[in-house]
Amino acid sequence: QKEVEQDPGPLSVPEGAIVSLNCTYSNSAFQYFMWYRQYSRKGPELLMYTYSSGNKEDGRFTAQVDKSSKYISLFIRDSQPSDSATYLCAMSAGKLQFGAGTQVVVTP
Amino acid sequence: GAVVSQHPSRVICKSGTSVKIECRSLDFQATTMFWYRQFPKQSLMLMATSNEGSKATYEQGVEKDKFLINHASLTLSTLTVTSAHPEDSSFYICSASTRRGSSTDTQYFGPGTRLTVL
């Protein structure tokens, strides 16, 4: 079993809809949780960084962490075609572990 | 700020040759750099962690004699794939951090290098 599980998608949504992404994990030692956006053939770009359970909001992005359920989420409001990318969750207890990434397609 | 560059962005080589990939932090000093490999539709897999002035720490299953890492300055790390074979074809991505040896600090990623071995 992988330490970090993430549905690879693709997830297709119409422009303006809310994109909902999530990851589950098995290692209870993970304390730091991140979401990265990766465009095709480019390196990942950090979107959100959270520590411990709770919500964090930054513009159109909201990250949620539920450590009791070992579940993290990323929500993108008012999605735009430019949000089309692969979104990777990552978490760390000393070494960064990535999910496989979910491909998101926002259609005009 | 926090820009990381990689060179080359794409390289095609013949089997048996060696390829060097450079990773540079352009506007900050990177105490620690990380090298990842990513296969299509798969996650980033950490290959090694490199602290400036020290030998790199390789992940289990990564051959240190095949993937030579040098981190001689605070702004430059290099990955050399020696005697490359077609199975080494992949997307290689570096990242840089300002904290020594810690991956919990923010990592800034380079744009990646696509290696194709014929």
Coordinates of N, CA and C in Angstrom, one line a residue:
Chain A
Q1 N 0.8 -1.2 0.0 CA 0.0 0.0 0.0 C 0.9 1.2 0.0
K2 N 0.5 2.2 -0.9 CA 1.3 3.4 -0.9 C 1.0 4.2 0.3
E3 N 2.0 5.0 0.7 CA 1.8 5.9 1.9 C 0.8 7.0 1.6
V4 N 0.8 7.5 0.4 CA -0.1 8.6 0.0 C -0.9 8.1 -1.3
E5 N -2.2 8.2 -1.2 CA -3.1 7.8 -2.2 C -3.8 9.0 -2.8
Q6 N -3.8 9.0 -4.1 CA -4.5 10.2 -4.8 C -5.0 9.7 -6.1
D7 N -6.3 10.0 -6.4 CA -7.0 9.5 -7.6 C -6.4 10.3 -8.8
P8 N -5.9 9.6 -9.8 CA -5.2 10.2 -10.9 C -6.1 11.0 -11.9
G9 N -7.4 10.8 -11.7 CA -8.4 11.4 -12.6 C -8.3 10.8 -14.0
P10 N -8.7 11.6 -15.1 CA -8.8 13.0 -15.1 C -10.2 13.5 -14.5
L11 N -10.2 14.7 -13.9 CA -11.3 15.3 -13.4 C -11.7 16.5 -14.3
S12 N -12.8 16.4 -14.9 CA -13.3 17.4 -15.8 C -14.4 18.2 -15.2
V13 N -14.3 19.5 -15.2 CA -15.3 20.4 -14.6 C -15.5 21.6 -15.6
P14 N -16.7 22.1 -15.6 CA -17.0 23.3 -16.4 C -16.4 24.6 -15.7
E15 N -16.1 25.5 -16.5 CA -15.6 26.8 -16.0 C -16.5 27.4 -15.0
G16 N -16.0 27.8 -13.8 CA -16.8 28.4 -12.8 C -17.2 27.5 -11.7
A17 N -17.0 26.2 -11.9 CA -17.4 25.2 -10.9 C -16.3 25.1 -9.9
I18 N -16.7 24.4 -8.8 CA -15.7 24.1 -7.7 C -15.0 22.8 -8.0
V19 N -13.7 22.9 -8.0 CA -12.9 21.7 -8.1 C -12.6 21.1 -6.7
S20 N -12.8 19.9 -6.5 CA -12.6 19.2 -5.2 C -11.6 18.1 -5.4
L21 N -10.5 18.2 -4.7 CA -9.4 17.2 -4.8 C -9.1 16.7 -3.4
N22 N -8.6 15.4 -3.4 CA -8.3 14.9 -2.0 C -7.2 13.8 -2.1
C23 N -6.6 13.6 -1.0 CA -5.6 12.5 -0.8 C -5.9 11.9 0.6
T24 N -5.6 10.6 0.6 CA -5.6 9.9 1.9 C -4.1 9.4 2.1
Y25 N -3.8 9.2 3.4 CA -2.5 8.7 3.7 C -2.6 7.7 4.9
S26 N -1.5 7.0 5.0 CA -1.5 6.0 6.1 C -0.5 6.3 7.2
N27 N 0.5 7.1 7.0 CA 1.5 7.4 8.0 C 1.0 8.5 8.9
S28 N 0.7 8.2 10.1 CA 0.2 9.1 11.1 C 1.3 10.1 11.5
A29 N 2.5 9.9 11.1 CA 3.6 10.8 11.5 C 3.7 12.0 10.6
F30 N 3.0 12.0 9.5 CA 3.0 13.2 8.6 C 2.4 14.4 9.4
Q31 N 3.2 15.5 9.3 CA 2.7 16.7 10.0 C 2.6 17.9 9.1
Y32 N 3.2 17.9 8.0 CA 3.2 19.0 7.1 C 2.5 18.5 5.8
F33 N 1.6 19.4 5.3 CA 0.8 19.0 4.1 C 0.8 20.1 3.1
M34 N 1.1 19.7 1.9 CA 1.2 20.7 0.8 C 0.4 20.2 -0.4
W35 N 0.1 21.2 -1.2 CA -0.5 21.0 -2.5 C 0.3 21.7 -3.6
Y36 N 0.7 21.0 -4.6 CA 1.4 21.6 -5.7 C 0.6 21.5 -7.0
R37 N 0.8 22.5 -7.9 CA 0.3 22.5 -9.2 C 1.4 22.2 -10.2
Q38 N 1.1 21.3 -11.1 CA 2.2 21.0 -12.2 C 1.5 21.1 -13.5
Y39 N 2.0 22.0 -14.3 CA 1.6 22.1 -15.7 C 2.4 21.1 -16.5
S40 N 1.9 20.7 -17.7 CA 2.5 19.7 -18.5 C 4.0 20.0 -18.8
R41 N 4.9 19.1 -18.5 CA 6.3 19.2 -18.8 C 7.0 20.4 -18.0
K42 N 6.4 20.7 -16.9 CA 7.0 21.7 -16.0 C 7.2 21.2 -14.6
G43 N 8.0 21.9 -13.8 CA 8.1 21.5 -12.4 C 7.0 21.9 -11.6
P44 N 6.8 21.3 -10.4 CA 5.6 21.6 -9.5 C 5.8 23.0 -8.9
E45 N 4.7 23.6 -8.7 CA 4.6 24.9 -8.1 C 3.8 24.8 -6.8
L46 N 4.4 25.3 -5.7 CA 3.7 25.2 -4.4 C 2.4 26.1 -4.4
L47 N 1.3 25.5 -4.0 CA 0.1 26.3 -3.9 C -0.3 26.6 -2.5
M48 N -0.3 25.5 -1.6 CA -0.7 25.6 -0.3 C 0.2 24.8 0.6
Y49 N 0.4 25.3 1.8 CA 1.2 24.7 2.8 C 0.5 24.7 4.1
T50 N 0.2 23.6 4.8 CA -0.5 23.6 6.0 C 0.2 22.7 7.0
Y51 N 0.0 23.0 8.3 CA 0.5 22.2 9.4 C -0.6 22.0 10.3
S52 N -0.8 20.7 10.6 CA -1.9 20.3 11.6 C -3.2 20.4 10.9
S53 N -4.2 19.9 11.6 CA -5.6 19.8 11.1 C -6.2 21.2 11.0
G54 N -7.2 21.3 10.1 CA -7.9 22.6 10.0 C -8.0 23.1 8.5
N55 N -8.4 24.3 8.4 CA -8.6 24.9 7.0 C -7.6 26.0 6.8
K56 N -7.2 26.2 5.6 CA -6.4 27.4 5.2 C -6.9 27.8 3.9
E57 N -7.1 29.1 3.8 CA -7.7 29.7 2.6 C -6.7 30.7 2.0
D58 N -6.6 30.7 0.7 CA -5.7 31.7 0.0 C -6.3 32.0 -1.4
G59 N -7.0 33.1 -1.4 CA -7.7 33.4 -2.7 C -8.8 32.4 -3.0
R60 N -8.7 31.8 -4.2 CA -9.7 30.9 -4.6 C -9.4 29.5 -4.1
F61 N -8.3 29.3 -3.4 CA -7.9 28.0 -2.9 C -8.2 27.8 -1.4
T62 N -8.7 26.6 -1.1 CA -8.9 26.3 0.3 C -8.3 24.9 0.5
A63 N -7.5 24.7 1.5 CA -6.9 23.5 1.9 C -7.5 23.0 3.2
Q64 N -7.8 21.7 3.3 CA -8.3 21.2 4.5 C -7.5 20.0 4.9
V65 N -7.2 19.8 6.2 CA -6.5 18.7 6.7 C -7.3 18.1 7.8
D66 N -7.6 16.8 7.8 CA -8.2 16.1 8.8 C -7.3 14.9 9.3
K67 N -6.5 15.2 10.3 CA -5.5 14.2 10.7 C -6.1 13.0 11.3
S68 N -7.3 13.1 11.9 CA -8.0 12.0 12.5 C -8.4 11.0 11.5
S69 N -8.8 11.5 10.3 CA -9.2 10.6 9.2 C -8.1 10.4 8.2
K70 N -6.9 11.0 8.4 CA -5.8 10.9 7.5 C -6.3 11.3 6.1
Y71 N -6.8 12.5 5.9 CA -7.5 12.9 4.7 C -7.2 14.4 4.5
I72 N -6.8 14.7 3.3 CA -6.6 16.2 3.0 C -7.3 16.5 1.8
S73 N -7.7 17.8 1.7 CA -8.5 18.2 0.5 C -8.0 19.5 0.0
L74 N -8.2 19.8 -1.3 CA -8.0 21.1 -1.9 C -9.2 21.5 -2.7
F75 N -9.7 22.7 -2.4 CA -10.9 23.1 -3.2 C -10.5 24.4 -4.0
I76 N -10.9 24.4 -5.2 CA -10.6 25.6 -6.1 C -12.0 26.1 -6.5
R77 N -12.2 27.4 -6.0 CA -13.5 28.0 -6.4 C -13.4 28.8 -7.7
D78 N -14.5 29.0 -8.3 CA -14.6 29.7 -9.6 C -13.5 29.3 -10.5
S79 N -13.5 28.0 -10.8 CA -12.4 27.5 -11.6 C -12.3 28.1 -13.0
Q80 N -11.1 28.2 -13.5 CA -10.8 28.8 -14.8 C -10.0 27.8 -15.7
P81 N -10.1 28.0 -17.0 CA -9.4 27.1 -17.9 C -7.9 27.0 -17.5
S82 N -7.4 28.2 -17.0 CA -5.9 28.2 -16.7 C -5.6 27.4 -15.4
D83 N -6.7 26.9 -14.8 CA -6.4 26.0 -13.6 C -6.2 24.5 -14.1
S84 N -6.4 24.3 -15.4 CA -6.2 23.0 -15.9 C -4.7 22.6 -15.8
A85 N -4.5 21.5 -15.0 CA -3.1 21.1 -14.6 C -3.2 19.8 -13.8
T86 N -2.1 19.3 -13.4 CA -2.1 18.2 -12.5 C -1.8 18.7 -11.1
Y87 N -2.6 18.3 -10.1 CA -2.4 18.8 -8.8 C -1.9 17.6 -7.9
L88 N -0.8 17.9 -7.3 CA -0.2 16.8 -6.4 C -0.3 17.2 -5.0
C89 N -0.7 16.3 -4.2 CA -0.6 16.5 -2.7 C 0.8 16.0 -2.3
A90 N 1.3 16.5 -1.2 CA 2.5 16.1 -0.7 C 2.5 16.2 0.8
M91 N 3.2 15.4 1.5 CA 3.2 15.5 3.0 C 4.5 15.0 3.5
S92 N 4.8 15.4 4.7 CA 6.2 15.2 5.2 C 6.2 14.9 6.7
A93 N 7.1 14.0 7.0 CA 7.5 13.7 8.4 C 9.0 13.7 8.5
G94 N 9.6 14.5 7.6 CA 11.0 14.5 7.4 C 11.4 14.4 6.0
K95 N 10.7 13.6 5.2 CA 10.9 13.4 3.8 C 9.6 13.7 3.1
L96 N 9.7 14.4 2.0 CA 8.5 14.7 1.3 C 8.0 13.5 0.5
Q97 N 6.7 13.2 0.7 CA 6.1 12.1 -0.1 C 5.0 12.7 -0.9
F98 N 5.0 12.4 -2.2 CA 4.0 12.9 -3.1 C 2.9 11.9 -3.4
G99 N 1.7 12.4 -3.7 CA 0.7 11.6 -4.3 C 1.0 11.5 -5.8
A100 N 0.2 10.7 -6.5 CA 0.5 10.5 -7.9 C 0.0 11.7 -8.8
G101 N -0.8 12.5 -8.2 CA -1.3 13.7 -8.9 C -2.7 13.4 -9.5
T102 N -3.6 14.4 -9.5 CA -4.9 14.4 -10.2 C -4.9 15.3 -11.3
Q103 N -5.2 14.8 -12.5 CA -5.2 15.7 -13.7 C -6.6 16.4 -13.7
V104 N -6.6 17.7 -13.7 CA -7.8 18.5 -13.7 C -7.9 19.2 -15.1
V105 N -9.1 19.1 -15.7 CA -9.4 19.8 -16.9 C -10.6 20.7 -16.7
V106 N -10.4 22.0 -16.9 CA -11.5 23.0 -16.7 C -11.9 23.4 -18.1
T107 N -13.2 23.1 -18.5 CA -13.6 23.4 -19.9 C -14.4 24.7 -19.9
P108 N -14.1 25.5 -21.0 CA -14.8 26.8 -21.1 C -16.2 26.6 -21.3
Chain B
G1 N 10.6 36.0 -6.4 CA 11.8 35.3 -5.8 C 11.7 33.8 -5.8
A2 N 12.7 33.2 -5.3 CA 12.8 31.7 -5.2 C 12.7 31.0 -6.5
V3 N 13.5 31.4 -7.4 CA 13.5 30.8 -8.7 C 14.6 29.7 -8.8
V4 N 14.2 28.6 -9.4 CA 15.2 27.5 -9.6 C 15.2 27.2 -11.1
S5 N 16.4 27.1 -11.7 CA 16.5 26.8 -13.1 C 17.1 25.4 -13.3
Q6 N 16.9 24.8 -14.4 CA 17.5 23.6 -14.8 C 18.0 23.7 -16.2
H7 N 19.1 23.0 -16.4 CA 19.6 23.0 -17.8 C 20.3 21.7 -18.1
P8 N 20.0 21.0 -19.2 CA 19.1 21.5 -20.3 C 17.7 21.2 -19.9
S9 N 16.8 21.7 -20.7 CA 15.4 21.3 -20.4 C 15.0 20.0 -21.1
R10 N 15.8 19.7 -22.1 CA 15.5 18.4 -22.8 C 16.8 17.9 -23.4
V11 N 17.0 16.6 -23.3 CA 18.3 16.0 -23.8 C 18.0 14.7 -24.3
I12 N 18.5 14.4 -25.5 CA 18.5 13.1 -26.1 C 19.9 12.6 -26.3
C13 N 20.1 11.4 -25.8 CA 21.5 10.8 -25.9 C 21.4 9.4 -26.3
K14 N 22.6 8.9 -26.7 CA 22.7 7.5 -27.1 C 23.0 6.6 -25.8
S15 N 22.6 5.4 -25.9 CA 22.8 4.5 -24.8 C 24.3 4.3 -24.5
G16 N 24.7 4.4 -23.3 CA 26.1 4.2 -22.9 C 26.8 5.5 -22.6
T17 N 26.2 6.6 -23.0 CA 26.8 7.9 -22.8 C 26.4 8.5 -21.4
S18 N 27.1 9.5 -21.0 CA 26.7 10.2 -19.7 C 26.1 11.5 -20.0
V19 N 25.2 11.9 -19.1 CA 24.5 13.2 -19.3 C 24.5 13.9 -18.0
K20 N 24.9 15.2 -18.0 CA 24.9 16.1 -16.8 C 23.7 17.1 -16.9
I21 N 23.0 17.2 -15.8 CA 21.9 18.1 -15.6 C 22.3 19.1 -14.5
E22 N 22.1 20.3 -14.8 CA 22.4 21.4 -13.8 C 21.2 21.9 -13.1
C23 N 21.3 22.2 -11.9 CA 20.2 22.8 -11.1 C 20.7 24.0 -10.4
R24 N 20.1 25.2 -10.7 CA 20.6 26.4 -10.0 C 19.5 27.2 -9.3
S25 N 19.8 27.7 -8.1 CA 19.0 28.6 -7.4 C 19.4 30.0 -7.8
L26 N 18.5 30.8 -8.4 CA 18.9 32.0 -9.1 C 18.9 33.2 -8.1
D27 N 18.1 33.2 -7.1 CA 18.0 34.4 -6.2 C 18.0 34.1 -4.8
F28 N 18.5 32.9 -4.4 CA 18.6 32.5 -3.0 C 19.7 31.5 -2.9
Q29 N 20.2 31.3 -1.7 CA 21.2 30.3 -1.4 C 20.5 29.0 -1.0
A30 N 20.8 27.9 -1.7 CA 20.1 26.7 -1.5 C 21.0 25.8 -0.7
T31 N 20.8 25.7 0.6 CA 21.6 24.8 1.5 C 21.4 23.4 1.1
T32 N 20.2 23.0 0.7 CA 19.8 21.7 0.4 C 19.1 21.6 -1.0
M33 N 19.5 20.7 -1.8 CA 18.8 20.4 -3.0 C 18.4 19.0 -3.1
F34 N 17.3 18.8 -3.8 CA 16.7 17.4 -3.9 C 16.6 17.1 -5.4
W35 N 16.8 15.9 -5.7 CA 16.6 15.4 -7.1 C 15.5 14.3 -7.1
Y36 N 14.6 14.6 -8.0 CA 13.5 13.7 -8.2 C 13.4 13.1 -9.6
R37 N 12.7 12.0 -9.7 CA 12.5 11.4 -11.0 C 11.0 11.2 -11.2
Q38 N 10.4 11.5 -12.3 CA 9.0 11.4 -12.5 C 8.7 10.7 -13.8
F39 N 8.1 9.5 -13.7 CA 7.7 8.8 -14.9 C 6.3 9.3 -15.3
P40 N 5.9 9.1 -16.6 CA 4.5 9.6 -17.0 C 3.4 9.1 -16.1
K41 N 2.6 10.1 -15.7 CA 1.4 9.8 -14.9 C 1.7 9.2 -13.6
Q42 N 2.9 9.4 -13.1 CA 3.3 8.9 -11.8 C 3.8 10.0 -10.9
S43 N 3.9 9.7 -9.7 CA 4.4 10.6 -8.7 C 5.8 11.0 -8.8
L44 N 6.2 12.0 -8.2 CA 7.7 12.4 -8.1 C 8.3 11.4 -7.1
M45 N 9.4 10.8 -7.5 CA 10.1 9.9 -6.6 C 11.4 10.5 -6.2
L46 N 11.7 10.7 -4.9 CA 12.9 11.3 -4.5 C 14.1 10.3 -4.8
M47 N 15.1 10.9 -5.4 CA 16.3 10.1 -5.7 C 17.3 10.3 -4.6
A48 N 17.6 11.6 -4.3 CA 18.7 11.9 -3.4 C 18.5 13.3 -2.8
T49 N 19.1 13.4 -1.7 CA 19.1 14.7 -1.0 C 20.6 15.2 -0.9
S50 N 20.8 16.4 -1.3 CA 22.2 16.9 -1.4 C 22.4 18.2 -0.6
N51 N 23.2 18.2 0.4 CA 23.6 19.3 1.2 C 24.9 19.9 0.7
E52 N 25.0 21.2 0.6 CA 26.1 21.9 0.1 C 27.4 21.5 0.8
G53 N 28.4 21.0 0.1 CA 29.6 20.6 0.7 C 29.7 19.3 1.3
S54 N 28.6 18.5 1.2 CA 28.6 17.2 1.7 C 28.2 16.2 0.6
K55 N 28.4 14.9 0.9 CA 28.0 13.8 0.0 C 26.5 13.7 0.0
A56 N 26.0 13.4 -1.1 CA 24.5 13.2 -1.2 C 24.0 12.0 -0.5
T57 N 22.8 12.1 0.0 CA 22.2 10.9 0.6 C 21.2 10.3 -0.4
Y58 N 21.4 9.1 -0.8 CA 20.6 8.5 -1.8 C 19.4 7.7 -1.2
E59 N 18.3 7.6 -1.9 CA 17.2 6.8 -1.4 C 17.4 5.4 -1.8
Q60 N 16.8 4.5 -1.0 CA 16.9 3.1 -1.3 C 16.6 2.7 -2.7
G61 N 17.4 2.0 -3.3 CA 17.2 1.5 -4.7 C 17.8 2.4 -5.7
V62 N 18.3 3.6 -5.4 CA 19.0 4.5 -6.3 C 20.5 4.2 -6.3
E63 N 21.0 3.9 -7.4 CA 22.5 3.6 -7.5 C 23.3 4.9 -7.5
K64 N 24.1 5.0 -6.5 CA 24.8 6.3 -6.3 C 26.0 6.3 -7.3
D65 N 26.4 5.2 -7.8 CA 27.5 5.2 -8.8 C 27.0 5.5 -10.2
K66 N 25.7 5.4 -10.4 CA 25.0 5.7 -11.7 C 24.5 7.1 -11.7
F67 N 24.0 7.6 -10.6 CA 23.5 8.9 -10.6 C 24.4 9.7 -9.6
L68 N 25.4 10.4 -10.2 CA 26.4 11.2 -9.5 C 25.8 12.6 -9.2
I69 N 25.9 12.9 -7.9 CA 25.4 14.2 -7.5 C 26.5 15.0 -6.9
N70 N 26.6 16.3 -7.4 CA 27.6 17.2 -6.8 C 26.9 18.5 -6.4
H71 N 27.2 19.0 -5.2 CA 26.5 20.2 -4.7 C 27.7 21.1 -4.1
A72 N 28.5 21.6 -5.0 CA 29.7 22.2 -4.6 C 29.5 23.7 -4.2
S73 N 28.4 24.3 -4.5 CA 28.2 25.7 -4.1 C 26.7 25.8 -3.6
L74 N 26.4 27.0 -3.1 CA 25.1 27.2 -2.5 C 24.1 27.5 -3.6
T75 N 24.5 27.6 -4.8 CA 23.5 27.9 -5.9 C 23.5 26.9 -7.0
L76 N 24.4 25.8 -6.9 CA 24.5 24.9 -8.0 C 24.6 23.4 -7.5
S77 N 23.8 22.6 -8.1 CA 23.9 21.1 -7.9 C 23.8 20.5 -9.3
T78 N 24.6 19.4 -9.5 CA 24.5 18.7 -10.8 C 24.2 17.3 -10.5
L79 N 23.5 16.7 -11.5 CA 23.2 15.3 -11.5 C 23.7 14.7 -12.8
T80 N 24.6 13.8 -12.7 CA 25.2 13.1 -13.9 C 24.7 11.7 -13.9
V81 N 24.0 11.4 -15.0 CA 23.5 10.0 -15.3 C 24.6 9.3 -16.1
T82 N 25.3 8.4 -15.5 CA 26.4 7.8 -16.2 C 26.0 6.5 -16.9
S83 N 26.6 6.3 -18.0 CA 26.3 5.1 -18.9 C 24.7 4.9 -19.0
A84 N 24.1 5.9 -19.5 CA 22.7 5.9 -19.6 C 22.1 4.8 -20.4
H85 N 21.0 4.3 -20.0 CA 20.3 3.3 -20.8 C 18.8 3.7 -21.0
P86 N 18.1 3.1 -21.9 CA 16.8 3.5 -22.2 C 15.8 3.6 -21.0
E87 N 16.1 2.7 -20.1 CA 15.2 2.7 -18.9 C 15.5 3.9 -18.0
D88 N 16.5 4.6 -18.2 CA 16.8 5.9 -17.5 C 16.0 7.1 -18.0
S89 N 15.4 6.8 -19.2 CA 14.6 7.9 -19.8 C 13.5 8.3 -18.8
S90 N 13.4 9.6 -18.5 CA 12.4 10.0 -17.5 C 12.5 11.6 -17.4
F91 N 11.7 12.1 -16.6 CA 11.7 13.6 -16.3 C 12.4 13.8 -15.0
Y92 N 13.5 14.5 -15.0 CA 14.3 14.7 -13.8 C 14.0 16.1 -13.3
I93 N 13.6 16.2 -12.0 CA 13.3 17.5 -11.5 C 14.1 17.8 -10.2
C94 N 14.7 18.9 -10.1 CA 15.4 19.3 -8.9 C 14.6 20.3 -8.1
S95 N 14.8 20.3 -6.8 CA 14.2 21.4 -5.9 C 15.3 21.9 -5.0
A96 N 15.0 23.0 -4.4 CA 16.0 23.7 -3.6 C 15.3 24.2 -2.3
S97 N 16.0 24.1 -1.2 CA 15.5 24.6 0.1 C 16.6 25.4 0.8
T98 N 16.1 26.3 1.6 CA 17.1 27.1 2.3 C 17.5 26.4 3.7
R99 N 16.8 25.3 4.0 CA 17.1 24.7 5.3 C 17.9 23.5 5.0
R100 N 18.9 23.2 5.9 CA 19.8 22.1 5.7 C 19.2 20.8 6.0
G101 N 19.1 19.9 5.0 CA 18.7 18.5 5.2 C 17.2 18.3 5.5
S102 N 16.4 19.4 5.6 CA 15.0 19.2 6.0 C 14.1 19.4 4.8
S103 N 13.3 18.4 4.5 CA 12.3 18.5 3.4 C 11.0 19.2 3.9
T104 N 10.9 19.5 5.2 CA 9.7 20.1 5.6 C 9.6 21.6 5.3
D105 N 10.8 22.1 5.1 CA 10.8 23.5 4.7 C 10.4 23.6 3.2
T106 N 9.9 24.8 2.8 CA 9.4 24.9 1.5 C 10.5 24.6 0.4
Q107 N 10.1 23.7 -0.5 CA 11.0 23.4 -1.6 C 10.5 24.1 -2.9
Y108 N 11.5 24.7 -3.6 CA 11.2 25.4 -4.8 C 11.7 24.5 -5.9
F109 N 10.8 24.2 -6.9 CA 11.2 23.2 -7.9 C 11.6 23.9 -9.2
G110 N 12.6 23.2 -9.8 CA 13.0 23.6 -11.2 C 12.0 23.2 -12.2
P111 N 12.2 23.6 -13.4 CA 11.2 23.2 -14.5 C 11.3 21.8 -15.0
G112 N 12.4 21.1 -14.6 CA 12.6 19.7 -15.0 C 13.4 19.6 -16.3
T113 N 13.9 18.4 -16.4 CA 14.7 18.0 -17.6 C 14.2 16.7 -18.1
R114 N 13.8 16.7 -19.4 CA 13.3 15.5 -20.0 C 14.5 14.8 -20.7
L115 N 14.8 13.6 -20.2 CA 15.9 12.8 -20.7 C 15.4 11.6 -21.5
T116 N 15.8 11.5 -22.7 CA 15.5 10.4 -23.6 C 16.8 9.7 -24.0
V117 N 16.8 8.4 -23.7 CA 18.0 7.6 -24.0 C 17.6 6.7 -25.1
L118 N 18.3 6.8 -26.3 CA 18.0 6.0 -27.4 C 18.7 4.6 -27.4

